[in-house]
Amino acid sequence: MAELHFFTGTMDSGKSTLALQTNHNHAARGRVGRIFTSHDRAGQAVLSSRLGLTHDALEVAADFDFWRYVVTSLTAGGRIDYLICDEAQFYTPDQIDQLAKVVDELQIDVFAFGILTDFRTQLFPGSRRLVEIADRMNVLQVEALCWCGKRATHNARTENGVMVTEGDVVVVGDVEAADEAPAEVAYEVLCRQHHRRNLTAARAKAVSLAPEPLPFG
C-alpha cells in the first residue's frame, strides 16, 4: 500500500540529502518518480543539498495542483511510482491534502521533507498539515548542533547580523525597508536556550571578546 511519509528536522540535519538518496534508491530499482521543491537555496526548479549534490526538480508555486499534475501525466501515458517533495514546509495545506489524495486514490508513494517550525518557533502551515495526516512521520537522526555544542532545535534568522523574530515567513530576495540598503539575510540553527536569548554564534563571540570591567569601585 502506498503511504505519505514526512521526514523532518532542523536545517543542517540532512533532509535534502535524504531526499536525493531516497530518489536514487527507488530509481535504482526501476521505479519512476517526480521531484518537487519550493524556494530551494540554489534557485528555482532545483533540489540541492548542503553537501553539494543537486537534481533538477519541478518548482511548487502557491497555485500548483499535485492532483491535477499527476492525473494529467498518467492520462498522457506517463508513469509515476513515487513523488519526492522537498521543502514541503512551504507547501500550502491544500497541496498537502492533494498529496494525500494522490496516495489514497492512485496508490503512489509520497516522500515529503521539510522543517517543522519557522524562525518565530511557529509551525509552518504545510508542516502542520503533514503532522496531522501523514501515514508516517520520521525525525531525522542526524542532529544539527548549536554553536554551544548542544542539539539544535530552533531555526534562527538574522538580518545584517542581528537575530530577528518578526517578519515574513518566506523571504525571497532581499529584506529591505524604504530608502534603506537591502538587508543581508542568513539563517542559523540554535538550541532553545540561545534562541530564547537571541544569542547567535556571532553575538556570542562578540560578547566573549568584550573587555570585562575592572573590579574597582
PDB file of C-alpha atoms in Angstrom:
ATOM      1  CA  MET A   1       0.000   0.000   0.000  1.00  0.00           C
ATOM      2  CA  ALA A   2       1.238   3.481  -0.834  1.00  0.00           C
ATOM      3  CA  GLU A   3       1.941   5.861   2.053  1.00  0.00           C
ATOM      4  CA  LEU A   4       2.520   9.541   2.754  1.00  0.00           C
ATOM      5  CA  HIS A   5       5.868   9.849   4.541  1.00  0.00           C
ATOM      6  CA  PHE A   6       7.058  13.013   6.294  1.00  0.00           C
ATOM      7  CA  PHE A   7      10.748  13.405   7.154  1.00  0.00           C
ATOM      8  CA  THR A   8      11.553  16.402   9.318  1.00  0.00           C
ATOM      9  CA  GLY A   9      14.411  18.047  11.190  1.00  0.00           C
ATOM     10  CA  THR A  10      16.086  21.413  11.624  1.00  0.00           C
ATOM     11  CA  MET A  11      18.283  22.998   8.997  1.00  0.00           C
ATOM     12  CA  ASP A  12      21.572  21.106   8.522  1.00  0.00           C
ATOM     13  CA  SER A  13      20.004  17.782   9.517  1.00  0.00           C
ATOM     14  CA  GLY A  14      20.301  16.292   6.027  1.00  0.00           C
ATOM     15  CA  LYS A  15      16.718  16.441   4.740  1.00  0.00           C
ATOM     16  CA  SER A  16      17.604  17.323   1.146  1.00  0.00           C
ATOM     17  CA  THR A  17      20.439  14.807   1.142  1.00  0.00           C
ATOM     18  CA  LEU A  18      17.998  12.126   2.257  1.00  0.00           C
ATOM     19  CA  ALA A  19      15.508  13.247  -0.415  1.00  0.00           C
ATOM     20  CA  LEU A  20      18.162  12.764  -3.100  1.00  0.00           C
ATOM     21  CA  GLN A  21      19.198   9.410  -1.621  1.00  0.00           C
ATOM     22  CA  THR A  22      15.569   8.251  -1.490  1.00  0.00           C
ATOM     23  CA  ASN A  23      15.115   9.139  -5.152  1.00  0.00           C
ATOM     24  CA  HIS A  24      18.327   7.315  -6.051  1.00  0.00           C
ATOM     25  CA  ASN A  25      17.315   4.161  -4.182  1.00  0.00           C
ATOM     26  CA  HIS A  26      13.899   3.950  -5.831  1.00  0.00           C
ATOM     27  CA  ALA A  27      15.187   4.821  -9.300  1.00  0.00           C
ATOM     28  CA  ALA A  28      17.869   2.148  -8.969  1.00  0.00           C
ATOM     29  CA  ARG A  29      15.074  -0.422  -8.584  1.00  0.00           C
ATOM     30  CA  GLY A  30      13.417   0.688 -11.806  1.00  0.00           C
ATOM     31  CA  ARG A  31      10.765   2.881 -10.218  1.00  0.00           C
ATOM     32  CA  VAL A  32       9.853   6.167 -11.902  1.00  0.00           C
ATOM     33  CA  GLY A  33       9.370   9.275  -9.798  1.00  0.00           C
ATOM     34  CA  ARG A  34       8.992  13.036  -9.905  1.00  0.00           C
ATOM     35  CA  ILE A  35      10.936  15.504  -7.775  1.00  0.00           C
ATOM     36  CA  PHE A  36       9.412  18.717  -6.445  1.00  0.00           C
ATOM     37  CA  THR A  37      10.788  21.591  -4.397  1.00  0.00           C
ATOM     38  CA  SER A  38       9.982  25.153  -3.389  1.00  0.00           C
ATOM     39  CA  HIS A  39      12.278  28.099  -2.635  1.00  0.00           C
ATOM     40  CA  ASP A  40      15.435  25.968  -2.692  1.00  0.00           C
ATOM     41  CA  ARG A  41      18.653  27.734  -1.693  1.00  0.00           C
ATOM     42  CA  ALA A  42      20.107  27.043  -5.160  1.00  0.00           C
ATOM     43  CA  GLY A  43      17.245  28.715  -7.029  1.00  0.00           C
ATOM     44  CA  GLN A  44      14.069  27.649  -8.789  1.00  0.00           C
ATOM     45  CA  ALA A  45      13.438  24.131 -10.104  1.00  0.00           C
ATOM     46  CA  VAL A  46      16.426  22.509  -8.406  1.00  0.00           C
ATOM     47  CA  LEU A  47      16.799  20.336  -5.325  1.00  0.00           C
ATOM     48  CA  SER A  48      20.134  20.946  -3.652  1.00  0.00           C
ATOM     49  CA  SER A  49      21.942  19.541  -0.651  1.00  0.00           C
ATOM     50  CA  ARG A  50      24.450  21.379   1.524  1.00  0.00           C
ATOM     51  CA  LEU A  51      26.867  18.602   0.594  1.00  0.00           C
ATOM     52  CA  GLY A  52      26.844  19.972  -2.972  1.00  0.00           C
ATOM     53  CA  LEU A  53      24.508  17.422  -4.566  1.00  0.00           C
ATOM     54  CA  THR A  54      21.811  18.735  -6.898  1.00  0.00           C
ATOM     55  CA  HIS A  55      18.980  17.403  -9.065  1.00  0.00           C
ATOM     56  CA  ASP A  56      16.516  19.019 -11.433  1.00  0.00           C
ATOM     57  CA  ALA A  57      13.086  19.435  -9.895  1.00  0.00           C
ATOM     58  CA  LEU A  58       9.659  20.914 -10.514  1.00  0.00           C
ATOM     59  CA  GLU A  59       9.039  24.194  -8.682  1.00  0.00           C
ATOM     60  CA  VAL A  60       5.936  24.222  -6.493  1.00  0.00           C
ATOM     61  CA  ALA A  61       4.225  27.621  -6.635  1.00  0.00           C
ATOM     62  CA  ALA A  62       1.257  28.528  -4.439  1.00  0.00           C
ATOM     63  CA  ASP A  63      -1.197  27.646  -7.223  1.00  0.00           C
ATOM     64  CA  PHE A  64       0.393  24.309  -8.158  1.00  0.00           C
ATOM     65  CA  ASP A  65      -2.032  21.369  -8.056  1.00  0.00           C
ATOM     66  CA  PHE A  66      -0.385  17.995  -7.367  1.00  0.00           C
ATOM     67  CA  TRP A  67      -3.552  16.017  -8.100  1.00  0.00           C
ATOM     68  CA  ARG A  68      -4.082  17.680 -11.479  1.00  0.00           C
ATOM     69  CA  TYR A  69      -0.406  17.266 -12.400  1.00  0.00           C
ATOM     70  CA  VAL A  70      -0.299  13.560 -11.594  1.00  0.00           C
ATOM     71  CA  VAL A  71      -3.639  12.728 -13.225  1.00  0.00           C
ATOM     72  CA  THR A  72      -2.691  14.675 -16.356  1.00  0.00           C
ATOM     73  CA  SER A  73       0.677  12.888 -16.549  1.00  0.00           C
ATOM     74  CA  LEU A  74      -0.882   9.440 -16.132  1.00  0.00           C
ATOM     75  CA  THR A  75      -3.626  10.201 -18.655  1.00  0.00           C
ATOM     76  CA  ALA A  76      -0.965  11.187 -21.193  1.00  0.00           C
ATOM     77  CA  GLY A  77       0.657   7.785 -20.791  1.00  0.00           C
ATOM     78  CA  GLY A  78       3.317   8.710 -18.266  1.00  0.00           C
ATOM     79  CA  ARG A  79       4.384   6.516 -15.374  1.00  0.00           C
ATOM     80  CA  ILE A  80       4.711   7.761 -11.808  1.00  0.00           C
ATOM     81  CA  ASP A  81       5.517   5.383  -8.937  1.00  0.00           C
ATOM     82  CA  TYR A  82       6.504   7.945  -6.284  1.00  0.00           C
ATOM     83  CA  LEU A  83       6.892  11.650  -5.563  1.00  0.00           C
ATOM     84  CA  ILE A  84       9.813  13.323  -3.790  1.00  0.00           C
ATOM     85  CA  CYS A  85       8.626  16.593  -2.221  1.00  0.00           C
ATOM     86  CA  ASP A  86      11.412  18.688  -0.708  1.00  0.00           C
ATOM     87  CA  GLU A  87      10.947  21.964   1.204  1.00  0.00           C
ATOM     88  CA  ALA A  88       7.425  20.779   1.975  1.00  0.00           C
ATOM     89  CA  GLN A  89       7.091  23.337   4.754  1.00  0.00           C
ATOM     90  CA  PHE A  90       6.448  25.918   2.025  1.00  0.00           C
ATOM     91  CA  TYR A  91       3.535  23.972   0.502  1.00  0.00           C
ATOM     92  CA  THR A  92       0.003  25.074   1.305  1.00  0.00           C
ATOM     93  CA  PRO A  93      -2.292  22.866   3.437  1.00  0.00           C
ATOM     94  CA  ASP A  94      -4.418  22.291   0.317  1.00  0.00           C
ATOM     95  CA  GLN A  95      -1.354  20.997  -1.527  1.00  0.00           C
ATOM     96  CA  ILE A  96      -0.626  18.579   1.319  1.00  0.00           C
ATOM     97  CA  ASP A  97      -4.218  17.326   1.051  1.00  0.00           C
ATOM     98  CA  GLN A  98      -3.666  16.859  -2.688  1.00  0.00           C
ATOM     99  CA  LEU A  99      -0.614  14.706  -1.936  1.00  0.00           C
ATOM    100  CA  ALA A 100      -2.674  12.595   0.446  1.00  0.00           C
ATOM    101  CA  LYS A 101      -5.286  12.134  -2.288  1.00  0.00           C
ATOM    102  CA  VAL A 102      -2.561  11.013  -4.714  1.00  0.00           C
ATOM    103  CA  VAL A 103      -1.516   8.370  -2.168  1.00  0.00           C
ATOM    104  CA  ASP A 104      -5.035   7.160  -1.360  1.00  0.00           C
ATOM    105  CA  GLU A 105      -6.681   7.277  -4.777  1.00  0.00           C
ATOM    106  CA  LEU A 106      -3.756   6.492  -7.091  1.00  0.00           C
ATOM    107  CA  GLN A 107      -1.573   4.361  -4.790  1.00  0.00           C
ATOM    108  CA  ILE A 108       1.525   6.476  -5.434  1.00  0.00           C
ATOM    109  CA  ASP A 109       4.073   6.827  -2.631  1.00  0.00           C
ATOM    110  CA  VAL A 110       4.858  10.364  -1.479  1.00  0.00           C
ATOM    111  CA  PHE A 111       8.042  11.229   0.421  1.00  0.00           C
ATOM    112  CA  ALA A 112       7.886  14.744   1.875  1.00  0.00           C
ATOM    113  CA  PHE A 113      10.830  16.502   3.517  1.00  0.00           C
ATOM    114  CA  GLY A 114      10.639  19.741   5.472  1.00  0.00           C
ATOM    115  CA  ILE A 115      11.287  21.862   8.529  1.00  0.00           C
ATOM    116  CA  LEU A 116       8.666  21.856  11.283  1.00  0.00           C
ATOM    117  CA  THR A 117       8.911  25.411  12.626  1.00  0.00           C
ATOM    118  CA  ASP A 118       9.942  28.791  11.258  1.00  0.00           C
ATOM    119  CA  PHE A 119      12.326  31.346  12.777  1.00  0.00           C
ATOM    120  CA  ARG A 120       9.496  32.501  15.075  1.00  0.00           C
ATOM    121  CA  THR A 121       9.262  28.936  16.503  1.00  0.00           C
ATOM    122  CA  GLN A 122       5.799  28.545  14.933  1.00  0.00           C
ATOM    123  CA  LEU A 123       4.708  25.593  12.795  1.00  0.00           C
ATOM    124  CA  PHE A 124       4.765  26.100   9.054  1.00  0.00           C
ATOM    125  CA  PRO A 125       1.224  25.563   7.680  1.00  0.00           C
ATOM    126  CA  GLY A 126       2.418  22.837   5.302  1.00  0.00           C
ATOM    127  CA  SER A 127       4.340  21.018   8.031  1.00  0.00           C
ATOM    128  CA  ARG A 128       1.429  21.276  10.431  1.00  0.00           C
ATOM    129  CA  ARG A 129      -0.860  19.625   7.882  1.00  0.00           C
ATOM    130  CA  LEU A 130       1.696  16.864   7.282  1.00  0.00           C
ATOM    131  CA  VAL A 131       1.883  16.171  11.020  1.00  0.00           C
ATOM    132  CA  GLU A 132      -1.897  15.904  11.051  1.00  0.00           C
ATOM    133  CA  ILE A 133      -2.375  13.490   8.133  1.00  0.00           C
ATOM    134  CA  ALA A 134       0.910  11.744   7.227  1.00  0.00           C
ATOM    135  CA  ASP A 135       0.972   7.954   7.486  1.00  0.00           C
ATOM    136  CA  ARG A 136       4.481   8.073   8.884  1.00  0.00           C
ATOM    137  CA  MET A 137       6.448  10.907  10.462  1.00  0.00           C
ATOM    138  CA  ASN A 138      10.202  10.487  10.835  1.00  0.00           C
ATOM    139  CA  VAL A 139      12.529  12.811  12.759  1.00  0.00           C
ATOM    140  CA  LEU A 140      15.975  12.702  11.179  1.00  0.00           C
ATOM    141  CA  GLN A 141      18.629  11.176  13.406  1.00  0.00           C
ATOM    142  CA  VAL A 142      21.454  13.404  12.185  1.00  0.00           C
ATOM    143  CA  GLU A 143      21.456  16.104  14.856  1.00  0.00           C
ATOM    144  CA  ALA A 144      22.343  19.654  13.886  1.00  0.00           C
ATOM    145  CA  LEU A 145      24.332  21.440  16.585  1.00  0.00           C
ATOM    146  CA  CYS A 146      24.053  24.883  18.105  1.00  0.00           C
ATOM    147  CA  TRP A 147      27.272  26.924  18.329  1.00  0.00           C
ATOM    148  CA  CYS A 148      27.469  25.906  22.001  1.00  0.00           C
ATOM    149  CA  GLY A 149      27.575  22.198  21.107  1.00  0.00           C
ATOM    150  CA  LYS A 150      24.074  21.329  22.314  1.00  0.00           C
ATOM    151  CA  ARG A 151      21.487  19.783  20.000  1.00  0.00           C
ATOM    152  CA  ALA A 152      19.961  22.480  17.780  1.00  0.00           C
ATOM    153  CA  THR A 153      16.174  22.537  17.852  1.00  0.00           C
ATOM    154  CA  HIS A 154      15.314  26.004  16.534  1.00  0.00           C
ATOM    155  CA  ASN A 155      15.895  27.870  13.277  1.00  0.00           C
ATOM    156  CA  ALA A 156      17.002  31.484  13.621  1.00  0.00           C
ATOM    157  CA  ARG A 157      17.033  34.290  11.049  1.00  0.00           C
ATOM    158  CA  THR A 158      19.475  37.178  11.096  1.00  0.00           C
ATOM    159  CA  GLU A 159      19.325  40.441   9.182  1.00  0.00           C
ATOM    160  CA  ASN A 160      22.608  42.300   8.937  1.00  0.00           C
ATOM    161  CA  GLY A 161      23.930  40.038  11.669  1.00  0.00           C
ATOM    162  CA  VAL A 162      21.083  40.746  14.105  1.00  0.00           C
ATOM    163  CA  MET A 163      18.643  37.971  15.042  1.00  0.00           C
ATOM    164  CA  VAL A 164      15.006  38.793  14.259  1.00  0.00           C
ATOM    165  CA  THR A 165      11.796  37.124  15.438  1.00  0.00           C
ATOM    166  CA  GLU A 166       9.299  39.021  13.300  1.00  0.00           C
ATOM    167  CA  GLY A 167       8.765  39.401   9.573  1.00  0.00           C
ATOM    168  CA  ASP A 168       7.655  37.416   6.531  1.00  0.00           C
ATOM    169  CA  VAL A 169       7.950  33.664   6.929  1.00  0.00           C
ATOM    170  CA  VAL A 170       9.257  33.214   3.385  1.00  0.00           C
ATOM    171  CA  VAL A 171      11.936  35.651   2.273  1.00  0.00           C
ATOM    172  CA  VAL A 172      12.618  35.627  -1.454  1.00  0.00           C
ATOM    173  CA  GLY A 173      15.395  38.053  -2.345  1.00  0.00           C
ATOM    174  CA  ASP A 174      16.468  40.844  -0.023  1.00  0.00           C
ATOM    175  CA  VAL A 175      14.659  42.142   3.022  1.00  0.00           C
ATOM    176  CA  GLU A 176      14.576  45.910   2.786  1.00  0.00           C
ATOM    177  CA  ALA A 177      12.777  48.976   4.023  1.00  0.00           C
ATOM    178  CA  ALA A 178      12.118  52.184   2.107  1.00  0.00           C
ATOM    179  CA  ASP A 179      15.246  54.262   1.477  1.00  0.00           C
ATOM    180  CA  GLU A 180      17.465  51.625   3.087  1.00  0.00           C
ATOM    181  CA  ALA A 181      20.011  49.250   1.608  1.00  0.00           C
ATOM    182  CA  PRO A 182      18.880  45.620   1.276  1.00  0.00           C
ATOM    183  CA  ALA A 183      19.460  43.620   4.433  1.00  0.00           C
ATOM    184  CA  GLU A 184      21.800  40.635   4.418  1.00  0.00           C
ATOM    185  CA  VAL A 185      19.623  37.679   5.425  1.00  0.00           C
ATOM    186  CA  ALA A 186      21.085  34.498   6.884  1.00  0.00           C
ATOM    187  CA  TYR A 187      19.876  31.503   8.880  1.00  0.00           C
ATOM    188  CA  GLU A 188      21.393  29.613  11.788  1.00  0.00           C
ATOM    189  CA  VAL A 189      20.329  26.696  13.972  1.00  0.00           C
ATOM    190  CA  LEU A 190      20.315  27.207  17.742  1.00  0.00           C
ATOM    191  CA  CYS A 191      19.364  25.323  20.874  1.00  0.00           C
ATOM    192  CA  ARG A 192      16.197  26.529  22.607  1.00  0.00           C
ATOM    193  CA  GLN A 193      18.115  28.375  25.311  1.00  0.00           C
ATOM    194  CA  HIS A 194      20.139  30.505  22.914  1.00  0.00           C
ATOM    195  CA  HIS A 195      17.188  31.076  20.591  1.00  0.00           C
ATOM    196  CA  ARG A 196      15.248  32.454  23.572  1.00  0.00           C
ATOM    197  CA  ARG A 197      18.176  34.710  24.397  1.00  0.00           C
ATOM    198  CA  ASN A 198      18.687  35.801  20.748  1.00  0.00           C
ATOM    199  CA  LEU A 199      22.267  34.641  21.162  1.00  0.00           C
ATOM    200  CA  THR A 200      23.713  33.687  17.780  1.00  0.00           C
ATOM    201  CA  ALA A 201      27.270  32.477  17.218  1.00  0.00           C
ATOM    202  CA  ALA A 202      28.417  35.914  16.060  1.00  0.00           C
ATOM    203  CA  ARG A 203      26.826  37.677  19.031  1.00  0.00           C
ATOM    204  CA  ALA A 204      28.253  35.130  21.464  1.00  0.00           C
ATOM    205  CA  LYS A 205      31.716  35.702  20.030  1.00  0.00           C
ATOM    206  CA  ALA A 206      31.323  39.472  20.284  1.00  0.00           C
ATOM    207  CA  VAL A 207      30.241  39.172  23.916  1.00  0.00           C
ATOM    208  CA  SER A 208      33.179  36.904  24.763  1.00  0.00           C
ATOM    209  CA  LEU A 209      35.642  39.375  23.205  1.00  0.00           C
ATOM    210  CA  ALA A 210      34.205  42.377  25.005  1.00  0.00           C
ATOM    211  CA  PRO A 211      36.562  43.713  27.699  1.00  0.00           C
ATOM    212  CA  GLU A 212      35.479  42.958  31.236  1.00  0.00           C
ATOM    213  CA  PRO A 213      35.211  45.913  33.652  1.00  0.00           C
ATOM    214  CA  LEU A 214      37.969  46.191  36.212  1.00  0.00           C
ATOM    215  CA  PRO A 215      36.941  45.182  39.754  1.00  0.00           C
ATOM    216  CA  PHE A 216      37.288  48.710  41.146  1.00  0.00           C
ATOM    217  CA  GLY A 217      34.773  50.829  42.982  1.00  0.00           C
TER     218      GLY A 217
END
